[in-house]
PDB file of C-alpha atoms in Angstrom:
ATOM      1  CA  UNK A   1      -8.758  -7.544 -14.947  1.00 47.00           C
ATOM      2  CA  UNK A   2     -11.692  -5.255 -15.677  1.00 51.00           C
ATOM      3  CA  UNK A   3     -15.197  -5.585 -13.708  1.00 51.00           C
ATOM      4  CA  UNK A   4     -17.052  -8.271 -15.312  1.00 54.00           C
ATOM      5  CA  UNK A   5     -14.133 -10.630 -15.964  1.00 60.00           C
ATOM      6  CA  UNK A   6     -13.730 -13.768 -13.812  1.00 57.00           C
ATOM      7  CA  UNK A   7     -10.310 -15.816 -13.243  1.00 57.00           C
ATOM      8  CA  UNK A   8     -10.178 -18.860 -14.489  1.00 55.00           C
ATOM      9  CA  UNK A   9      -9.603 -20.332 -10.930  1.00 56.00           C
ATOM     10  CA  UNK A  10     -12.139 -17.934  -9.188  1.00 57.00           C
ATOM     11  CA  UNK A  11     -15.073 -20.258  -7.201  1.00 57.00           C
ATOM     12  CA  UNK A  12     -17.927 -17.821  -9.104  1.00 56.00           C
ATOM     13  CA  UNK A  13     -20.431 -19.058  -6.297  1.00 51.00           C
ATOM     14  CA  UNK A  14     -19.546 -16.188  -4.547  1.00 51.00           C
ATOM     15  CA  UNK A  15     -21.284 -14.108  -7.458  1.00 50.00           C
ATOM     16  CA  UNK A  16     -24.464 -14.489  -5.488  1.00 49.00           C
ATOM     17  CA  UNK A  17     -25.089 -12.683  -2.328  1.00 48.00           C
ATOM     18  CA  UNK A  18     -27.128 -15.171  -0.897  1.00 47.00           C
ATOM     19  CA  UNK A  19     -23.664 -17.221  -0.452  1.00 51.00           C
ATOM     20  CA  UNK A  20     -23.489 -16.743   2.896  1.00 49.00           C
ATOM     21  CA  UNK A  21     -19.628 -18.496   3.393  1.00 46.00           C
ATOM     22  CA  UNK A  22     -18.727 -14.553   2.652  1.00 51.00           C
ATOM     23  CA  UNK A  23     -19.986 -11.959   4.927  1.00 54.00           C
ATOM     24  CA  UNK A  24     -22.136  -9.515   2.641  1.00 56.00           C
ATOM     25  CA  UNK A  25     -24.515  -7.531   3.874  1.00 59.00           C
ATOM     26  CA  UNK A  26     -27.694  -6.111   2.323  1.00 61.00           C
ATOM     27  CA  UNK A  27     -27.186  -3.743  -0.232  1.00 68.00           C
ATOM     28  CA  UNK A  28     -23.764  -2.584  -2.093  1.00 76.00           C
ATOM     29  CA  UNK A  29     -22.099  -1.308   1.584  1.00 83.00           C
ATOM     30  CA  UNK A  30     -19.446  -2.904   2.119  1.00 86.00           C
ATOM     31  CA  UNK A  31     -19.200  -4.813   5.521  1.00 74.00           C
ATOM     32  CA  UNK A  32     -15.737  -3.581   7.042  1.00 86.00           C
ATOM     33  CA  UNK A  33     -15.269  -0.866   4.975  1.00 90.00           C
ATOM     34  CA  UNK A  34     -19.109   0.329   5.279  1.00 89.00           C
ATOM     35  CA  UNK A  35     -18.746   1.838   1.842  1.00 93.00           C
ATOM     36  CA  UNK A  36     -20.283   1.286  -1.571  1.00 90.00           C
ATOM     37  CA  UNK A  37     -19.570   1.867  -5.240  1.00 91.00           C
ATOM     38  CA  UNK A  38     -18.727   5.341  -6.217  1.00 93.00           C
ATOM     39  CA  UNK A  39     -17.323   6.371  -2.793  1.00 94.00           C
ATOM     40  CA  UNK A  40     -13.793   5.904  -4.010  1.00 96.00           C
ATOM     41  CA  UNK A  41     -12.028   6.751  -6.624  1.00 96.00           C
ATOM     42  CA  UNK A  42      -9.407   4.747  -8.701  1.00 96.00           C
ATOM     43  CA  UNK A  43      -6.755   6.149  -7.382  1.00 98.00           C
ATOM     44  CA  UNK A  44      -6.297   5.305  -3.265  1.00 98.00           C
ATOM     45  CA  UNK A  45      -3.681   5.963  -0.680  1.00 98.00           C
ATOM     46  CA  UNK A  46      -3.393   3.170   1.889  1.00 98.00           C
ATOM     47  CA  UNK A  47      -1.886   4.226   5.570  1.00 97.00           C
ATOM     48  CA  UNK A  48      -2.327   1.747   8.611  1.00 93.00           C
ATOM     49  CA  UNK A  49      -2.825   4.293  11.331  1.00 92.00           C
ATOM     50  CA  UNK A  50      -6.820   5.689  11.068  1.00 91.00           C
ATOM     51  CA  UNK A  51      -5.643   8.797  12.262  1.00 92.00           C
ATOM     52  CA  UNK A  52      -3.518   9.880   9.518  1.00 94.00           C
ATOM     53  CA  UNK A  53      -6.532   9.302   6.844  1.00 95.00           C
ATOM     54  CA  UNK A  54      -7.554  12.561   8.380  1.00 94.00           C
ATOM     55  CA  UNK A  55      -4.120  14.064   8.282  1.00 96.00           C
ATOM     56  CA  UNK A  56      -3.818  12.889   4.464  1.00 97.00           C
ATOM     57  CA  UNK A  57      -7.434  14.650   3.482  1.00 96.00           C
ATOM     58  CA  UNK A  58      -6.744  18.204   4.684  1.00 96.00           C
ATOM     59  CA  UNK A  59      -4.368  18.136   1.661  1.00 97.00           C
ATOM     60  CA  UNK A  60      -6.845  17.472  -0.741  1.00 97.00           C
ATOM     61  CA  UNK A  61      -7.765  20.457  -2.675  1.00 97.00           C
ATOM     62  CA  UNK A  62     -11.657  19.307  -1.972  1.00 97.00           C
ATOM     63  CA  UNK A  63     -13.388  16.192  -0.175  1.00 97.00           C
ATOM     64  CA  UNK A  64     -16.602  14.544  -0.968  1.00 96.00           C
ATOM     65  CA  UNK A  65     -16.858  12.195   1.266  1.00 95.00           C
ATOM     66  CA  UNK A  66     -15.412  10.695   4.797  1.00 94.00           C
ATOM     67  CA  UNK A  67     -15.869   7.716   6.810  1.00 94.00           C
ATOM     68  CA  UNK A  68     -15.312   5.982   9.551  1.00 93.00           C
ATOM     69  CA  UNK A  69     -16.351   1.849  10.158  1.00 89.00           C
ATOM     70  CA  UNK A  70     -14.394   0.277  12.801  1.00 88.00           C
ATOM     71  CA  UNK A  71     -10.703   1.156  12.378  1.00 87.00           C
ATOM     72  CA  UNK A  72     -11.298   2.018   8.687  1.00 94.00           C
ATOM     73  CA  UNK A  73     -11.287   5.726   7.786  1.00 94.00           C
ATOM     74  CA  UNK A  74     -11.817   6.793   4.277  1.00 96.00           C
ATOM     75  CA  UNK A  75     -12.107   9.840   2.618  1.00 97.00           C
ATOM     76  CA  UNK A  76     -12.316  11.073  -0.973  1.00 98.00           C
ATOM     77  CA  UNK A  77     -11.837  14.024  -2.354  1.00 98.00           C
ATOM     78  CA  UNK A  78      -9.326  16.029  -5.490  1.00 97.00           C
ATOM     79  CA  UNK A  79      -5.913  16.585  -4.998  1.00 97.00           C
ATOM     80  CA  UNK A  80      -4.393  18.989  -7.830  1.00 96.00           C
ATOM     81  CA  UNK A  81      -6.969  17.948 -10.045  1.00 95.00           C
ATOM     82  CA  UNK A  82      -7.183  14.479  -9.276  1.00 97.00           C
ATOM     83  CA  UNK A  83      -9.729  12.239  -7.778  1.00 97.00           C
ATOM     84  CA  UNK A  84      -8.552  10.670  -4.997  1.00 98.00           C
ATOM     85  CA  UNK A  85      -9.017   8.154  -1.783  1.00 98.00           C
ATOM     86  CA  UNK A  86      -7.230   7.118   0.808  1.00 98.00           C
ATOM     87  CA  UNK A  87      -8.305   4.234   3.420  1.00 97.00           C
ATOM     88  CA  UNK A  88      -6.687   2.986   6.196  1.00 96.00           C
ATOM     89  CA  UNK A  89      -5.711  -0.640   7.052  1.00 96.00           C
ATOM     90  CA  UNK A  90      -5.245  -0.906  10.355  1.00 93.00           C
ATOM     91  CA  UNK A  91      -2.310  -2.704  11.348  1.00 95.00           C
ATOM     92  CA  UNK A  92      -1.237  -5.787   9.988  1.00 94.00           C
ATOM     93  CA  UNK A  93      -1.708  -8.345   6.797  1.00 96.00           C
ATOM     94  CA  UNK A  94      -5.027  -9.439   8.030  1.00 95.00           C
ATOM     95  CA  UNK A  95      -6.341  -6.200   7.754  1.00 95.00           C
ATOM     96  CA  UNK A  96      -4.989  -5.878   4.745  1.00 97.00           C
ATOM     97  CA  UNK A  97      -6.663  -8.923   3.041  1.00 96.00           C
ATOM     98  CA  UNK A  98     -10.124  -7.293   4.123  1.00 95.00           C
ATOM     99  CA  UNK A  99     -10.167  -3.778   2.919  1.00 95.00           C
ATOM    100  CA  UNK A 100      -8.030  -4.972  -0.720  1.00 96.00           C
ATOM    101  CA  UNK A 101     -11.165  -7.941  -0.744  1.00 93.00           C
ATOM    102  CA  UNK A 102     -13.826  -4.695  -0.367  1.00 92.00           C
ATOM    103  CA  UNK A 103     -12.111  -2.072  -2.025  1.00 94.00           C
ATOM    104  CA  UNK A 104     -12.245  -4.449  -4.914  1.00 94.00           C
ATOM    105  CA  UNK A 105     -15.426  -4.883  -4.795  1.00 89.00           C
ATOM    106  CA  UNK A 106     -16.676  -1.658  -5.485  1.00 91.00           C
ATOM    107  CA  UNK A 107     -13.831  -0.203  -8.024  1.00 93.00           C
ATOM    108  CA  UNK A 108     -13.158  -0.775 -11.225  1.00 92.00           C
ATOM    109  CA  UNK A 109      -9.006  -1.680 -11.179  1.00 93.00           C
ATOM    110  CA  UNK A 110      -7.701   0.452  -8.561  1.00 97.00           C
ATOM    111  CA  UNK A 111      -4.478   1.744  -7.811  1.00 98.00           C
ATOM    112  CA  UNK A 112      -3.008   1.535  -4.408  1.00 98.00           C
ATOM    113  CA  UNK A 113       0.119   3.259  -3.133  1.00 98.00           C
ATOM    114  CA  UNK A 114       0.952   2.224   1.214  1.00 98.00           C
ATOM    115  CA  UNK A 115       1.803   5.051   3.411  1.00 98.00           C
ATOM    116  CA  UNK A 116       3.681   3.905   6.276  1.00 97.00           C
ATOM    117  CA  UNK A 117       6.536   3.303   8.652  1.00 97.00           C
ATOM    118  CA  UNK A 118       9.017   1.116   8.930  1.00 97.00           C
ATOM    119  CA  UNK A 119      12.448  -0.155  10.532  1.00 96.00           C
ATOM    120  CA  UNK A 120      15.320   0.335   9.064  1.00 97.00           C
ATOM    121  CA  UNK A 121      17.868  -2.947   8.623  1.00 97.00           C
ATOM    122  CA  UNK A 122      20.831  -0.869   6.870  1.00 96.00           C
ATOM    123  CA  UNK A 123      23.190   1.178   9.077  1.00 92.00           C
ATOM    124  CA  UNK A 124      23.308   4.069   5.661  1.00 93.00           C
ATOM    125  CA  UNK A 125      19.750   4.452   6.685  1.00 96.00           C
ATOM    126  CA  UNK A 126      18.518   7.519   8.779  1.00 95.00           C
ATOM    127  CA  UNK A 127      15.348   7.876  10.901  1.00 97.00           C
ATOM    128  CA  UNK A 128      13.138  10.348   8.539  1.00 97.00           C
ATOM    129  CA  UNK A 129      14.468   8.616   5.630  1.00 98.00           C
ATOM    130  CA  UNK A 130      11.655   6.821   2.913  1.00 98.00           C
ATOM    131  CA  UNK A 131      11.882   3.670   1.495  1.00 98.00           C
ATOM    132  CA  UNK A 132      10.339   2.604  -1.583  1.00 98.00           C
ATOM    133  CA  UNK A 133       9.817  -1.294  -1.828  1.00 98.00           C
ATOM    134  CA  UNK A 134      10.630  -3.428  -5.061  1.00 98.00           C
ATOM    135  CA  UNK A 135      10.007  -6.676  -3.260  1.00 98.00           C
ATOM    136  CA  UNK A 136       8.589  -8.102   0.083  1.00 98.00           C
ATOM    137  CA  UNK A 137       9.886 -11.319   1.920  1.00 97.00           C
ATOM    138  CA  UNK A 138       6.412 -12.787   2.963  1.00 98.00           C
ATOM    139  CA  UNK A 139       7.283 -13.900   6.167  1.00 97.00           C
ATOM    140  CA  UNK A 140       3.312 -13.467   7.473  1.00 97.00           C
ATOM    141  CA  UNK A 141       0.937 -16.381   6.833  1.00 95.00           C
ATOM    142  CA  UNK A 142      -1.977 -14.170   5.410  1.00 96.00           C
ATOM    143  CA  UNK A 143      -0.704 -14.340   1.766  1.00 97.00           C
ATOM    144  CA  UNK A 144      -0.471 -18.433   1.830  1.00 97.00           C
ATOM    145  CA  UNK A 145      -3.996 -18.400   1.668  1.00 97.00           C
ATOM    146  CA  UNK A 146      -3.740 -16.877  -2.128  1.00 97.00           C
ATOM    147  CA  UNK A 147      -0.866 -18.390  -3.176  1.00 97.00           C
ATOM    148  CA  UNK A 148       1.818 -20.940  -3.242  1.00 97.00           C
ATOM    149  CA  UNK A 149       4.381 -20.464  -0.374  1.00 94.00           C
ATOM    150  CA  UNK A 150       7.159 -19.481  -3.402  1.00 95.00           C
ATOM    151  CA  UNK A 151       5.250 -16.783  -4.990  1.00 98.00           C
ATOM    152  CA  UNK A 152       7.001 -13.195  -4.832  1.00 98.00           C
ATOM    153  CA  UNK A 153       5.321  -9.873  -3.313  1.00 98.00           C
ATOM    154  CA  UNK A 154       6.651  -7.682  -6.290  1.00 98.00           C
ATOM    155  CA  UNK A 155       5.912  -4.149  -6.524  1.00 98.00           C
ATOM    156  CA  UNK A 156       4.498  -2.829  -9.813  1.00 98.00           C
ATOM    157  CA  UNK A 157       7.223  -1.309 -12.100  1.00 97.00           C
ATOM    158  CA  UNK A 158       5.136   1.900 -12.607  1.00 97.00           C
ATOM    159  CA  UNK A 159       4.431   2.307  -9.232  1.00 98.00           C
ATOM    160  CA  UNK A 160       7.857   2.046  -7.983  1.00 98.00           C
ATOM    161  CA  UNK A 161       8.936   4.426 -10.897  1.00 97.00           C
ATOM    162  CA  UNK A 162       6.211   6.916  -9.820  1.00 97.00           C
ATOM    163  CA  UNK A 163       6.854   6.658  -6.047  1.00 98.00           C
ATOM    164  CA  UNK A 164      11.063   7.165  -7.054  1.00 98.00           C
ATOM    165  CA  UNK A 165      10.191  10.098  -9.443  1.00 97.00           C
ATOM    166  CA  UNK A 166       7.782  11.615  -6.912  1.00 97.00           C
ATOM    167  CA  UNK A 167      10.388  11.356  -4.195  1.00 98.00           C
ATOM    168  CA  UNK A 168      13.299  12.993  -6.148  1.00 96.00           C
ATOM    169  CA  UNK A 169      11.174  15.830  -7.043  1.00 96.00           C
ATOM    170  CA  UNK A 170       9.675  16.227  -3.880  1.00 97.00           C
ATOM    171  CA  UNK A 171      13.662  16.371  -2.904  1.00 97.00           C
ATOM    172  CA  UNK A 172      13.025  13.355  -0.154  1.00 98.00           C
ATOM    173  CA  UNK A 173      16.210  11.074   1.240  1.00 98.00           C
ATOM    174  CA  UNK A 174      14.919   7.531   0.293  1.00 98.00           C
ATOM    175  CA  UNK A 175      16.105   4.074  -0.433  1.00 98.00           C
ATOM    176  CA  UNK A 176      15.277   1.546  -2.690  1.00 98.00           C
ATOM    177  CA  UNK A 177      14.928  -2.177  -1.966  1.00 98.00           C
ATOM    178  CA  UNK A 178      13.627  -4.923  -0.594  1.00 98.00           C
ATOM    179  CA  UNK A 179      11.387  -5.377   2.249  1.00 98.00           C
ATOM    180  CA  UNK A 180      10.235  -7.770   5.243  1.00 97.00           C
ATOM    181  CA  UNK A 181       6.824  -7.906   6.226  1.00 97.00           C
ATOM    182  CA  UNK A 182       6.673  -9.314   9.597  1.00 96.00           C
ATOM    183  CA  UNK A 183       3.118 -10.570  11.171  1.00 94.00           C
ATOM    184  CA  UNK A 184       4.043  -8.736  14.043  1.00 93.00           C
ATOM    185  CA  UNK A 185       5.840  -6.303  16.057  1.00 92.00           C
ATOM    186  CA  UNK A 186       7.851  -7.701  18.774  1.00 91.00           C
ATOM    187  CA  UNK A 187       8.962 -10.982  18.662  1.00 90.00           C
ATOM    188  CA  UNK A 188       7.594 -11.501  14.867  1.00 90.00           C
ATOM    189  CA  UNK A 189      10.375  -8.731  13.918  1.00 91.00           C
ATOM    190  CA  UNK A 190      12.999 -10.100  16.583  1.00 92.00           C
ATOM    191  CA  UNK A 191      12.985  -7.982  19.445  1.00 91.00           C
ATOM    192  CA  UNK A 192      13.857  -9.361  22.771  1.00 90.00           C
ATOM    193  CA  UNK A 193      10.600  -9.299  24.856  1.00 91.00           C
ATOM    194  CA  UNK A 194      12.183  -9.376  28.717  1.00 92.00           C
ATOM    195  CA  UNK A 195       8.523 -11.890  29.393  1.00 93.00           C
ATOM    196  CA  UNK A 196       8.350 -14.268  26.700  1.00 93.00           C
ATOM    197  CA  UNK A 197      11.011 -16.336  24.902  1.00 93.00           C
ATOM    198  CA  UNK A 198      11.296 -15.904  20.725  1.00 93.00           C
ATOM    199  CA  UNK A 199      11.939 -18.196  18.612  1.00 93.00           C
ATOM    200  CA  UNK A 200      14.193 -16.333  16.253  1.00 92.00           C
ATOM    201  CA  UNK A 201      16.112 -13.352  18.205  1.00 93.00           C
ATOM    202  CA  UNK A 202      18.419 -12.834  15.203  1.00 93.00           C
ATOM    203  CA  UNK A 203      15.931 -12.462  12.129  1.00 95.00           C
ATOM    204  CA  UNK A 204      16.841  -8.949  12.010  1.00 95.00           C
ATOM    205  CA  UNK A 205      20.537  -9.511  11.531  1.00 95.00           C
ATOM    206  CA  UNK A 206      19.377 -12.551   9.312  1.00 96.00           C
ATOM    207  CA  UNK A 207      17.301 -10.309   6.947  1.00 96.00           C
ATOM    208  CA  UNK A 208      19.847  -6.969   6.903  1.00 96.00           C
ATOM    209  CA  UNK A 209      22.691  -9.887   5.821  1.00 97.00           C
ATOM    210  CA  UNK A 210      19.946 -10.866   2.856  1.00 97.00           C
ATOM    211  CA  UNK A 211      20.114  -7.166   2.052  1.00 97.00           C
ATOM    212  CA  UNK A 212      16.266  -6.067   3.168  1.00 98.00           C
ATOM    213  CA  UNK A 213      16.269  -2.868   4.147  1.00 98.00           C
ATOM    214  CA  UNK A 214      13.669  -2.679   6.078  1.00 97.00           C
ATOM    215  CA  UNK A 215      11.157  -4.172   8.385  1.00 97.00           C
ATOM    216  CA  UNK A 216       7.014  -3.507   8.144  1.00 97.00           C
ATOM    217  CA  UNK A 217       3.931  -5.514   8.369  1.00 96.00           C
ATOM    218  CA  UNK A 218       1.689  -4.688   6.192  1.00 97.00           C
ATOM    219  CA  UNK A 219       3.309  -4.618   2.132  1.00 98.00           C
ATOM    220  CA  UNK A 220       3.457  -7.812   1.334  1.00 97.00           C
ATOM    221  CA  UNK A 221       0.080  -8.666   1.285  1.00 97.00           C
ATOM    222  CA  UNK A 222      -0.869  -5.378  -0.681  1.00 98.00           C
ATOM    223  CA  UNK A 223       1.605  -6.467  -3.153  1.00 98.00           C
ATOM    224  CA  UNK A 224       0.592  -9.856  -3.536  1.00 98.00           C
ATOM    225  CA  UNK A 225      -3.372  -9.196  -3.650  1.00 97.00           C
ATOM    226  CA  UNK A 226      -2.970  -6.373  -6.145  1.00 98.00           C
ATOM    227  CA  UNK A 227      -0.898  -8.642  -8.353  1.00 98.00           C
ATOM    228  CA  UNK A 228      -3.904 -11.422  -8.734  1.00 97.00           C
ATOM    229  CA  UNK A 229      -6.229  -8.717  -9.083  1.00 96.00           C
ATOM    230  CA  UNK A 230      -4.069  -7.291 -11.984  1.00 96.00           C
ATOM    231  CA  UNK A 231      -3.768  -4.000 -10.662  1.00 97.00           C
ATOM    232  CA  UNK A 232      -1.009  -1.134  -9.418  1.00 97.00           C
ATOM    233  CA  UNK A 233       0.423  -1.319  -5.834  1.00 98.00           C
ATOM    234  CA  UNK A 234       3.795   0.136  -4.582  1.00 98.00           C
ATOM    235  CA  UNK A 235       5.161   1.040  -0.872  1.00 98.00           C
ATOM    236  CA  UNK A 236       6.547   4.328   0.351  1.00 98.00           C
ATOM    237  CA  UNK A 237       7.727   4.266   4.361  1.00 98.00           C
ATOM    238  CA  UNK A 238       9.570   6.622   6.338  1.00 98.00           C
ATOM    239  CA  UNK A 239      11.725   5.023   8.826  1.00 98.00           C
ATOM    240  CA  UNK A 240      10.440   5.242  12.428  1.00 97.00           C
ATOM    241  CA  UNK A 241      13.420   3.371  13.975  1.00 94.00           C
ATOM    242  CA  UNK A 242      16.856   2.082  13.442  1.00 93.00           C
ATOM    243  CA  UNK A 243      17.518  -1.143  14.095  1.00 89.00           C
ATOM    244  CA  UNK A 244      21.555  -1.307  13.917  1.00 85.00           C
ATOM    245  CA  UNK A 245      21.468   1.606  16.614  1.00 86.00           C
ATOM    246  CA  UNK A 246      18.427   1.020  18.360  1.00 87.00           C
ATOM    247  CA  UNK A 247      17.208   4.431  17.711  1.00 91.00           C
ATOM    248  CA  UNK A 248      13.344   5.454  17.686  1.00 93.00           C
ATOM    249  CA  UNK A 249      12.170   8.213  15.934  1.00 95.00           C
ATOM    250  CA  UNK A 250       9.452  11.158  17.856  1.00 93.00           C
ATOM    251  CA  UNK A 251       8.821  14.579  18.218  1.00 94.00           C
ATOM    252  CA  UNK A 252       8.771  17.005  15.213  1.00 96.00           C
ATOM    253  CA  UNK A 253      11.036  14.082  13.456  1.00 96.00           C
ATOM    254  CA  UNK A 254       7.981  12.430  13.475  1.00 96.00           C
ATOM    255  CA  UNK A 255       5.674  14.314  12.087  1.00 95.00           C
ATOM    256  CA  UNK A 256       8.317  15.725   9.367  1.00 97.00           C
ATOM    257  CA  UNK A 257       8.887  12.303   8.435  1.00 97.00           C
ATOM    258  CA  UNK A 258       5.105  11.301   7.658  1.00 97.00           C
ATOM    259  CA  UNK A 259       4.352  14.303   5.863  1.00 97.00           C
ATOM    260  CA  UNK A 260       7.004  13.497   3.470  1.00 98.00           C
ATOM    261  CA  UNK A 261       6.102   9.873   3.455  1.00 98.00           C
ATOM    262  CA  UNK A 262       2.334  11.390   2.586  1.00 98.00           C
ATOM    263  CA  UNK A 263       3.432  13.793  -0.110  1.00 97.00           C
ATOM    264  CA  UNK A 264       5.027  11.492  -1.659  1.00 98.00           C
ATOM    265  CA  UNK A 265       2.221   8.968  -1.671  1.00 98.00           C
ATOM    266  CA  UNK A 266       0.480  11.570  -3.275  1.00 98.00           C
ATOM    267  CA  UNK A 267       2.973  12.489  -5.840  1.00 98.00           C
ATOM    268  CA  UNK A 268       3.230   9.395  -6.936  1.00 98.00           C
ATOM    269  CA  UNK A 269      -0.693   8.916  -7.836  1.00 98.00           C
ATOM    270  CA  UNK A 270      -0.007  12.106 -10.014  1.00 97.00           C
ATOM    271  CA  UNK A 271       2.626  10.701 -11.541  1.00 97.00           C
ATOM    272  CA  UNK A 272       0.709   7.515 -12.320  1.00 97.00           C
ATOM    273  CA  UNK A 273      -2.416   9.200 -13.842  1.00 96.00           C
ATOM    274  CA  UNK A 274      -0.149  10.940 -16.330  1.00 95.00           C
ATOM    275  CA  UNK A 275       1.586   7.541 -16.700  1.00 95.00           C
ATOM    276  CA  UNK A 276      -2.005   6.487 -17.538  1.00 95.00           C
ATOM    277  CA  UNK A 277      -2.685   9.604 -19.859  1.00 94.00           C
ATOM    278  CA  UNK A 278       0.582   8.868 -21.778  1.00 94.00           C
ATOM    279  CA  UNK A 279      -0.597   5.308 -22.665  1.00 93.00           C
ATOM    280  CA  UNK A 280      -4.073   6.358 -23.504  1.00 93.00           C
ATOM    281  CA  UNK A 281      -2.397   9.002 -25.842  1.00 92.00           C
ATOM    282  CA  UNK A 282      -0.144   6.075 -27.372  1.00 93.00           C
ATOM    283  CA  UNK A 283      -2.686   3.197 -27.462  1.00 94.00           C
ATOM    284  CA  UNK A 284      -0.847   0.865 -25.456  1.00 94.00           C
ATOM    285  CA  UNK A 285      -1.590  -0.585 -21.769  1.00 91.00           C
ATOM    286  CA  UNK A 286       1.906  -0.555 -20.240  1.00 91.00           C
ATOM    287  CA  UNK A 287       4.103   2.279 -19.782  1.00 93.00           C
ATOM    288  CA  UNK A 288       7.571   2.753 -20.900  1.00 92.00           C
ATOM    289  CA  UNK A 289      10.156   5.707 -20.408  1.00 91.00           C
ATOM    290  CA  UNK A 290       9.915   6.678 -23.769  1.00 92.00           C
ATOM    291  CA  UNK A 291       6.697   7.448 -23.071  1.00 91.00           C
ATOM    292  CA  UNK A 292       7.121  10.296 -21.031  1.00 87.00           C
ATOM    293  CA  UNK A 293       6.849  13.846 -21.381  1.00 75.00           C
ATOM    294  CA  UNK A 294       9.143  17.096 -20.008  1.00 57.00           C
ATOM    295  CA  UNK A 295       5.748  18.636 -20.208  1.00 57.00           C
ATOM    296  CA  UNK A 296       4.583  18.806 -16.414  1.00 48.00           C
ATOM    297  CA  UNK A 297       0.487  19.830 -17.155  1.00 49.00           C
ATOM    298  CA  UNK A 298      -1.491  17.256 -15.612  1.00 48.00           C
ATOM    299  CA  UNK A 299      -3.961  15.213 -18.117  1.00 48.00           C
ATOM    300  CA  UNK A 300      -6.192  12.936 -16.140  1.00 43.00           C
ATOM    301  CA  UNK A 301      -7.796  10.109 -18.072  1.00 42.00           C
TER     302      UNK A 301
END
């Protein structure tokens, strides 16, 4: 969907900004966000944790702009060429739902890639490892609000392709699969809480014999919003903790682990905008592997 073009289900009284059943403030700002049009660019990193926006813009080559509203920090700036963003979330689906809503707002079809962590549900799976979602089992409530209680949370094909190709060259261990995104962290995800009864104390061992491979709580909302918005949205984690050993991840593990789970993020936006340049150059709108080129010089669109 380009700017301009309505859904045939949208309620287009929101059009007007003196519909006050939507919170918009006075001017283009943004009112979570606090930013406008032109502050990001098309192509935007998504981590929950505030904190690592600034961590993620000391790689760009240059920044233009940074900012902080609430727990949203933003930044934008060029990596290797490209103009990018990244924004955090905060942590869960809520949060999620507000900044796609506003980062919508003010681009014109964005694409998002998550940087986060995760649990790991597999036993092959190592703390440090990435995962790269195809799917997410919406088991948060935030999504039902957009869609019918059946509808998948499916990444997009060239954003999983770009997130796998930028983790292979990047020479990252990482896994491929499907995903659970809780609406919490403790008893939402199945761990015993030694104060308060759960309701399901075996949802972990339920999901890892459905073959997810990890738990997170943010993805499937990204993936879901993106797809009615008719734009790009994949999920690279690295895995924080194992939970078939009960092992947590800290330390220079850590920090190893989320700087390849960032790199890769931003790999894979490279390898998108030459996905894009590759379809401009052939006249079509989706890409295909016969599209691509052994020639590794970037050409933005």
């Amino acid at each position: 969907m380009h700017k301009g073009e309505v859904l045939p289900n949208a309620d287009t009284r929101v059009e007007s900004p003196r519909d006050r059943r939507i919170a918009i403030p006075d001017g283009d700002r943004q009112y979570h966000i606090g930013l406008g049009p032109g502050d990001l660019a098309e192509y935007i990193l998504l981590p929950g944790d505030q904190d690592r926006t600034t961590r993620i813009a000391a790689r760009f080559d240059t920044i233009e702009m940074e900012h902080r509203h609430r727990e949203f920090a933003s930044a934008t700036g060029t990596f290797r060429g490209l103009r990018v963003s990244v924004v955090s979330t905060g942590i869960g689906t809520d949060n999620v739902e507000i900044v796609l809503a506003e980062v919508l707002a003010i681009t014109e079809r964005p694409t998002f890639v998550r940087v986060g962590s995760c649990g790991a549900l597999q036993p092959e799976m190592d703390l440090g490892d990435l995962t790269i979602t195809t799917g997410a089992v919406r088991l948060e409530s935030t999504t039902s609000y957009f869609v019918h209680d059946g509808f998948p949370a499916v990444a997009h094909h060239e954003a999983t392709l770009a997130l796998i190709e930028a983790a292979e060259a990047l020479g990252h261990r990482y896994h491929v699969g499907l995903t659970a995104t809780a609406p919490g962290f403790f008893g939402a995800q199945g761990r015993p809480i030694p104060q308060l009864p759960i309701r399901y104390p075996d949802l972990a061992e339920d999901m890892a014999r459905q073959r997810v491979m990890n738990f997170e709580m943010e993805a499937s909302a990204l993936l879901v919003l993106a797809t009615l918005a008719r734009c790009r949205a994949g999920v690279v984690c690295a895995v924080y903790a194992n939970r078939t050993t009960g092992q947590f991840i800290d330390g220079s593990a850590k920090d190893a682990a989320e700087a390849a789970c960032v790199e890769t993020g931003l790999e894979s936006l490279l390898v998108m905008a030459r996905m894009d340049a590759q379809k401009h150059a052939a006249g079509t709108d989706r890409w295909r592997p016969s599209l691509w080129s052994s020639d590794t010089t970037p050409r933005y669109p």
